[in-house]
Short mmCIF file of C-alpha atoms in Angstrom, two decimals:
data_model
loop_
_atom_site.label_atom_id
_atom_site.label_comp_id
_atom_site.label_asym_id
_atom_site.label_seq_id
_atom_site.Cartn_x
_atom_site.Cartn_y
_atom_site.Cartn_z
CA MET A 1 -19.68 17.05 -0.86
CA VAL A 2 -16.28 15.53 -2.03
CA GLN A 3 -15.57 18.00 -5.02
CA ALA A 4 -12.40 18.83 -6.52
CA VAL A 5 -12.25 21.35 -9.59
CA ALA A 6 -9.76 20.24 -12.25
CA THR A 7 -7.36 22.68 -13.84
CA PRO A 8 -5.35 22.28 -17.41
CA ARG A 9 -2.37 19.94 -16.52
CA SER A 10 -0.65 20.01 -20.26
CA SER A 11 -0.66 21.30 -23.72
CA ARG A 12 -2.77 18.47 -24.74
CA ASN A 13 -5.82 20.38 -22.98
CA ALA A 14 -5.83 17.52 -20.14
CA VAL A 15 -7.65 18.36 -17.14
CA VAL A 16 -7.35 16.37 -13.84
CA VAL A 17 -9.76 15.55 -11.13
CA ALA A 18 -8.67 14.08 -7.97
CA VAL A 19 -10.59 12.99 -4.99
CA SER A 20 -9.84 11.05 -1.88
CA PRO A 21 -12.74 8.54 -0.92
CA GLU A 22 -11.35 8.63 2.66
CA ALA A 23 -13.62 11.92 3.03
CA ALA A 24 -16.55 9.87 1.96
CA ASP A 25 -16.87 7.92 4.97
CA ALA A 26 -17.08 4.44 3.25
CA ALA A 27 -16.53 1.10 4.46
CA PHE A 28 -14.06 -1.65 3.00
CA GLY A 29 -16.25 -3.55 0.48
CA GLU A 30 -18.53 -0.63 -0.33
CA THR A 31 -18.90 1.15 -3.60
CA ILE A 32 -19.00 4.89 -3.89
CA HIS A 33 -20.75 6.54 -6.62
CA TYR A 34 -19.49 9.69 -8.24
CA THR A 35 -20.73 11.97 -10.99
CA ILE A 36 -17.97 13.64 -13.18
CA ALA A 37 -19.52 17.03 -14.92
CA ILE A 38 -17.32 17.95 -18.23
CA THR A 39 -18.01 21.68 -19.66
CA ASN A 40 -16.71 22.51 -22.89
CA LYS A 41 -15.56 26.35 -22.43
CA GLY A 42 -14.15 26.43 -25.92
CA ILE A 43 -15.82 27.51 -29.43
CA GLU A 44 -15.82 24.20 -31.10
CA THR A 45 -16.82 20.55 -30.50
CA ALA A 46 -14.31 18.49 -28.59
CA VAL A 47 -13.62 14.61 -28.68
CA LEU A 48 -13.23 13.81 -24.91
CA SER A 49 -11.27 10.78 -23.61
CA ILE A 50 -11.73 9.83 -19.99
CA GLY A 51 -9.83 7.65 -17.83
CA ALA A 52 -9.51 6.79 -13.71
CA GLN A 53 -6.73 5.32 -11.98
CA ASP A 54 -5.49 4.89 -8.38
CA GLY A 55 -2.06 3.91 -6.93
CA LEU A 56 -3.40 0.77 -4.66
CA GLY A 57 -5.65 -1.64 -6.83
CA TRP A 58 -9.12 -0.66 -6.10
CA LYS A 59 -11.65 -1.46 -8.67
CA LEU A 60 -13.01 1.81 -10.79
CA SER A 61 -15.58 1.41 -13.16
CA LEU A 62 -16.42 4.56 -15.62
CA SER A 63 -19.82 4.95 -17.01
CA ALA A 64 -18.10 6.08 -20.42
CA ASP A 65 -14.48 6.43 -21.69
CA THR A 66 -15.35 8.44 -24.60
CA LEU A 67 -17.40 11.57 -25.14
CA THR A 68 -18.17 14.43 -27.82
CA ASN A 69 -19.01 17.40 -26.32
CA THR A 70 -20.22 20.73 -28.33
CA ALA A 71 -19.15 24.20 -27.51
CA GLY A 72 -20.84 25.33 -24.13
CA GLU A 73 -22.33 21.78 -23.30
CA GLN A 74 -22.20 20.11 -19.97
CA VAL A 75 -21.90 16.38 -20.00
CA LYS A 76 -22.13 14.14 -16.90
CA LEU A 77 -20.70 10.50 -16.42
CA GLY A 78 -20.73 8.15 -13.71
CA LEU A 79 -17.51 6.64 -11.75
CA GLU A 80 -17.66 3.80 -9.15
CA VAL A 81 -14.93 3.19 -6.74
CA THR A 82 -15.10 -0.24 -5.33
CA LEU A 83 -13.04 -0.09 -1.99
CA PRO A 84 -11.50 -3.92 -1.71
CA LEU A 85 -13.85 -6.47 0.02
CA GLY A 86 -12.74 -8.85 3.05
CA ILE A 87 -9.43 -7.27 3.58
CA GLU A 88 -7.43 -10.32 4.81
CA PHE A 89 -3.62 -10.40 4.85
CA VAL A 90 -0.48 -11.05 6.90
CA ALA A 91 1.86 -8.68 7.81
CA LEU A 92 5.42 -9.78 8.58
CA ASP A 93 8.51 -8.52 10.13
CA LEU A 94 11.94 -10.11 10.93
CA GLU A 95 15.13 -9.06 13.04
CA THR A 96 18.25 -10.20 11.70
CA THR A 97 21.96 -10.07 12.36
CA SER A 98 23.00 -7.75 9.42
CA LEU A 99 21.41 -6.91 6.09
CA ASP A 100 22.66 -9.66 3.79
CA PRO A 101 20.21 -12.50 3.44
CA ALA A 102 23.02 -14.70 1.89
CA ALA A 103 25.14 -14.14 4.90
CA ASP A 104 23.42 -13.18 7.62
CA GLU A 105 20.54 -14.88 9.89
CA ILE A 106 16.98 -14.36 11.30
CA ILE A 107 17.02 -13.89 15.04
CA GLU A 108 13.29 -13.07 15.51
CA ILE A 109 10.29 -13.68 13.35
CA ALA A 110 6.75 -12.56 13.58
CA TRP A 111 3.60 -12.67 11.57
CA VAL A 112 0.09 -10.81 12.43
CA ARG A 113 -3.01 -11.88 10.41
CA PHE A 114 -5.43 -9.16 9.79
CA SER A 115 -8.98 -9.31 8.90
CA ASP A 116 -11.35 -6.30 8.13
CA GLY A 117 -9.09 -4.34 9.95
CA ARG A 118 -8.58 -6.65 13.07
CA ILE A 119 -5.67 -8.75 14.52
CA VAL A 120 -7.18 -12.19 14.43
CA ASP A 121 -4.32 -14.35 14.55
CA GLY A 122 -0.36 -14.22 14.92
CA PHE A 123 2.75 -15.88 15.94
CA SER A 124 6.19 -14.63 17.27
CA SER A 125 9.47 -16.38 18.07
CA LEU A 126 13.19 -15.70 18.75
CA VAL A 127 15.12 -17.80 16.48
CA ARG A 128 18.44 -18.89 17.47
CA PRO A 129 21.11 -18.07 14.93
CA GLN A 130 24.56 -20.14 13.95
CA GLN A 131 26.83 -16.92 14.01
CA PRO A 132 27.19 -14.65 17.16
CA LEU A 133 24.88 -11.89 17.48
CA PRO A 134 26.70 -8.71 16.78
CA ALA A 135 26.77 -6.11 19.53
CA ARG A 136 25.43 -3.17 17.53
CA ILE A 137 21.97 -5.63 16.84
CA ALA A 138 21.84 -6.32 20.32
CA GLU A 139 21.88 -2.32 21.20
CA LEU A 140 19.34 -1.79 18.43
CA THR A 141 16.50 -4.42 19.27
CA GLY A 142 17.25 -5.12 22.94
CA ILE A 143 17.42 -8.86 22.18
CA ARG A 144 20.51 -10.46 24.52
CA PRO A 145 22.68 -13.52 23.28
CA GLU A 146 21.27 -15.47 26.09
CA GLU A 147 17.80 -15.35 24.95
CA LEU A 148 18.95 -16.67 21.45
CA VAL A 149 21.04 -19.66 23.19
CA LEU A 150 17.48 -21.03 24.42
CA ALA A 151 15.46 -20.22 21.16
CA PRO A 152 14.56 -22.65 18.65
CA PRO A 153 16.64 -22.96 15.44
CA ILE A 154 15.13 -21.57 12.14
CA GLU A 155 14.57 -25.36 10.81
CA GLU A 156 11.94 -25.54 13.59
CA VAL A 157 10.57 -22.33 13.27
CA LEU A 158 10.41 -21.82 9.35
CA PRO A 159 7.67 -24.59 8.29
CA GLY A 160 4.96 -23.16 10.43
CA VAL A 161 5.83 -19.63 9.02
CA LEU A 162 5.87 -20.61 5.51
CA ALA A 163 2.53 -22.58 5.87
CA ALA A 164 0.61 -19.39 7.59
CA LEU A 165 1.88 -17.10 4.45
CA SER A 166 1.00 -19.45 1.85
CA GLY A 167 -1.89 -18.28 -0.69
CA ARG A 168 -2.03 -15.18 1.03
CA THR A 169 -1.04 -11.36 0.66
CA VAL A 170 1.75 -10.70 2.61
CA VAL A 171 2.67 -7.15 3.78
CA SER A 172 6.31 -6.03 5.05
CA HIS A 173 7.95 -2.69 5.16
CA GLY A 174 10.85 -1.81 2.81
CA THR A 175 13.43 -3.39 0.29
CA ILE A 176 17.10 -4.10 -0.11
CA ALA A 177 18.54 -0.98 -1.35
CA GLY A 178 19.09 -1.26 -5.10
CA THR A 179 17.14 -4.54 -5.48
CA GLY A 180 13.60 -3.77 -4.97
CA MET A 181 13.17 -7.24 -3.36
CA PRO A 182 11.44 -7.09 0.08
CA PHE A 183 13.62 -7.01 2.62
CA ASP A 184 11.97 -9.91 4.76
CA ARG A 185 10.83 -11.75 1.72
CA ALA A 186 14.79 -12.23 0.84
CA PHE A 187 15.54 -13.36 4.26
CA LEU A 188 12.83 -15.88 4.13
CA GLU A 189 13.53 -17.22 0.71
CA ALA A 190 17.28 -17.61 1.90
CA ALA A 191 16.46 -19.39 4.82
CA ALA A 192 13.97 -21.49 3.15
CA PHE A 193 16.57 -22.55 0.72
CA ARG A 194 19.05 -23.26 2.94
CA ALA A 195 16.63 -25.42 4.89
CA GLY A 196 15.28 -27.21 1.73
CA LEU A 197 11.98 -25.75 1.91
CA MET A 198 9.61 -24.95 -0.66
CA PHE A 199 8.75 -21.20 -0.62
CA PRO A 200 5.00 -20.60 -0.68
CA PRO A 201 2.89 -19.03 -3.58
CA VAL A 202 2.26 -15.56 -2.17
CA GLU A 203 1.44 -11.94 -3.08
CA TRP A 204 3.84 -9.53 -1.44
CA VAL A 205 3.10 -5.83 -0.57
CA ASP A 206 5.20 -3.05 0.72
CA SER A 207 4.04 -0.84 3.10
CA LEU A 208 6.47 1.42 2.62
CA GLU A 209 5.57 2.01 -1.15
CA ALA A 210 2.09 2.37 -0.10
CA ALA A 211 2.81 4.92 2.18
CA LYS A 212 4.59 6.89 -0.58
CA VAL A 213 1.45 6.65 -2.65
CA ALA A 214 -1.12 7.60 -0.10
CA TRP A 215 0.85 10.48 1.55
CA THR A 216 3.24 12.37 -0.52
CA GLY A 217 5.87 14.64 0.86
CA LEU A 218 6.85 13.25 4.21
CA ARG A 219 10.26 13.65 5.44
CA SER A 220 10.57 10.20 6.04
CA TYR A 221 8.52 6.79 5.25
CA SER A 222 10.62 4.66 7.91
CA LEU A 223 8.07 2.78 9.98
CA GLY A 224 9.38 4.73 13.32
CA ASN A 225 8.39 7.73 11.39
CA LEU A 226 4.79 6.51 10.17
CA ARG A 227 4.07 4.92 13.29
CA GLU A 228 4.50 8.47 14.73
CA TRP A 229 2.84 10.33 11.99
CA LEU A 230 -0.33 8.11 11.89
CA ARG A 231 -0.37 8.19 15.75
CA LEU A 232 -0.08 4.58 16.13
CA PRO A 233 0.40 3.10 19.62
CA GLU A 234 3.96 3.58 21.04
CA VAL A 235 5.65 0.33 21.49
CA PRO A 236 9.24 -0.86 21.18
CA MET A 237 10.99 -0.57 17.75
CA HIS A 238 13.01 -3.03 16.01
CA ARG A 239 11.36 -6.02 17.64
CA ALA A 240 9.48 -8.36 15.33
CA TRP A 241 6.06 -8.38 16.75
CA PRO A 242 5.26 -4.80 17.15
CA ASP A 243 6.89 -3.99 13.83
CA ALA A 244 4.70 -6.53 11.91
CA VAL A 245 1.66 -4.98 13.60
CA ALA A 246 2.89 -1.53 12.69
CA ALA A 247 3.35 -2.56 9.04
CA GLY A 248 -0.13 -4.08 8.79
CA LEU A 249 -1.71 -0.72 10.26
CA VAL A 250 0.54 1.29 7.70
CA TRP A 251 -1.03 -0.63 5.08
CA LEU A 252 -4.67 -0.45 6.31
CA SER A 253 -4.17 3.41 6.79
CA ALA A 254 -2.48 3.69 3.13
CA LEU A 255 -5.76 1.75 1.87
CA SER A 256 -8.15 4.10 3.63
CA THR A 257 -6.74 7.13 2.07
CA ASN A 258 -6.08 6.29 -1.53
CA ARG A 259 -6.24 9.03 -4.31
CA ILE A 260 -8.39 8.45 -7.50
CA THR A 261 -7.22 10.32 -10.42
CA VAL A 262 -9.82 11.10 -13.33
CA VAL A 263 -7.89 12.66 -16.57
CA VAL A 264 -10.25 14.22 -19.13
CA LEU A 265 -8.26 14.84 -22.61
CA ALA A 266 -9.97 17.07 -25.08
CA GLU A 267 -8.56 16.00 -28.65
CA GLY A 268 -10.81 18.16 -30.75
CA THR A 269 -10.46 21.49 -29.78
CA ALA A 270 -7.32 24.11 -30.21
CA SER A 271 -8.59 26.23 -27.10
CA PRO A 272 -5.91 25.57 -24.02
CA CYS A 273 -8.57 25.90 -21.40
CA ALA A 274 -11.48 24.80 -23.13
CA VAL A 275 -12.65 22.04 -20.87
CA ALA A 276 -13.64 22.09 -17.22
CA ALA A 277 -14.44 19.27 -15.05
CA THR A 278 -15.98 18.83 -11.29
CA LEU A 279 -16.29 15.79 -9.60
CA ALA A 280 -19.03 14.98 -6.71
CA GLN A 281 -19.73 12.34 -4.65
CA ILE A 282 -23.44 11.10 -5.29
CA GLY A 283 -26.02 11.13 -2.36
CA GLU A 284 -23.99 13.90 -0.22
#
């Protein structure tokens, strides 16, 4: 049984029940059914407002959002949690000459398409920049200048990449500091603009922000630390293909450990601990 007992959270007599459907061992596309039992422990009738929310966009449905609960009475309502169906997305990673999309260039690009938790397609290529490869980037990535001399220019690689992303959910890891713009998207858009190409419609997801929602309190949300913490396969870091795969796996892991929060707010009672609530999975 998945169960959490709420405790008062605020002076407005709100109680919070949190549950992780991960413990219910549900699969993507399935609906988990919960029952919420709310007990009025006060001495007067309470008008209850109930709400449910999550951090990653699952479909939530409460059987009621307002209840009247007399003193000593227990009322129950249902909560349905539907995990996303047919998870399909493209994870993307770039290696670049530095951090400024307006001035720096892409030197490696990879995309990996996931469908229902499996890799079903992908692409990876080095990209020949116009500017020299900085020594620190060569050391960081292991990419050698002589490899880039033989690589295709961005104008040859980019059209196929944009076509692969078009109309899909795209997952990448991290944003440009102070902007909130996904790092890889900023570089792709800048490259598309310089090449005279239209950037396609996409829904962009930051796996770093998803990780912060799913796992609070980690010392670092870098891709390297998350890869280690989640015990993902050890692969070379700071290369586009393995980093794209890692970003996709982080996103899938975050989805499967999403947290649901149910808030019960007692408006009609003066007793600060008047309402208690529990939540349990049906059928366990």
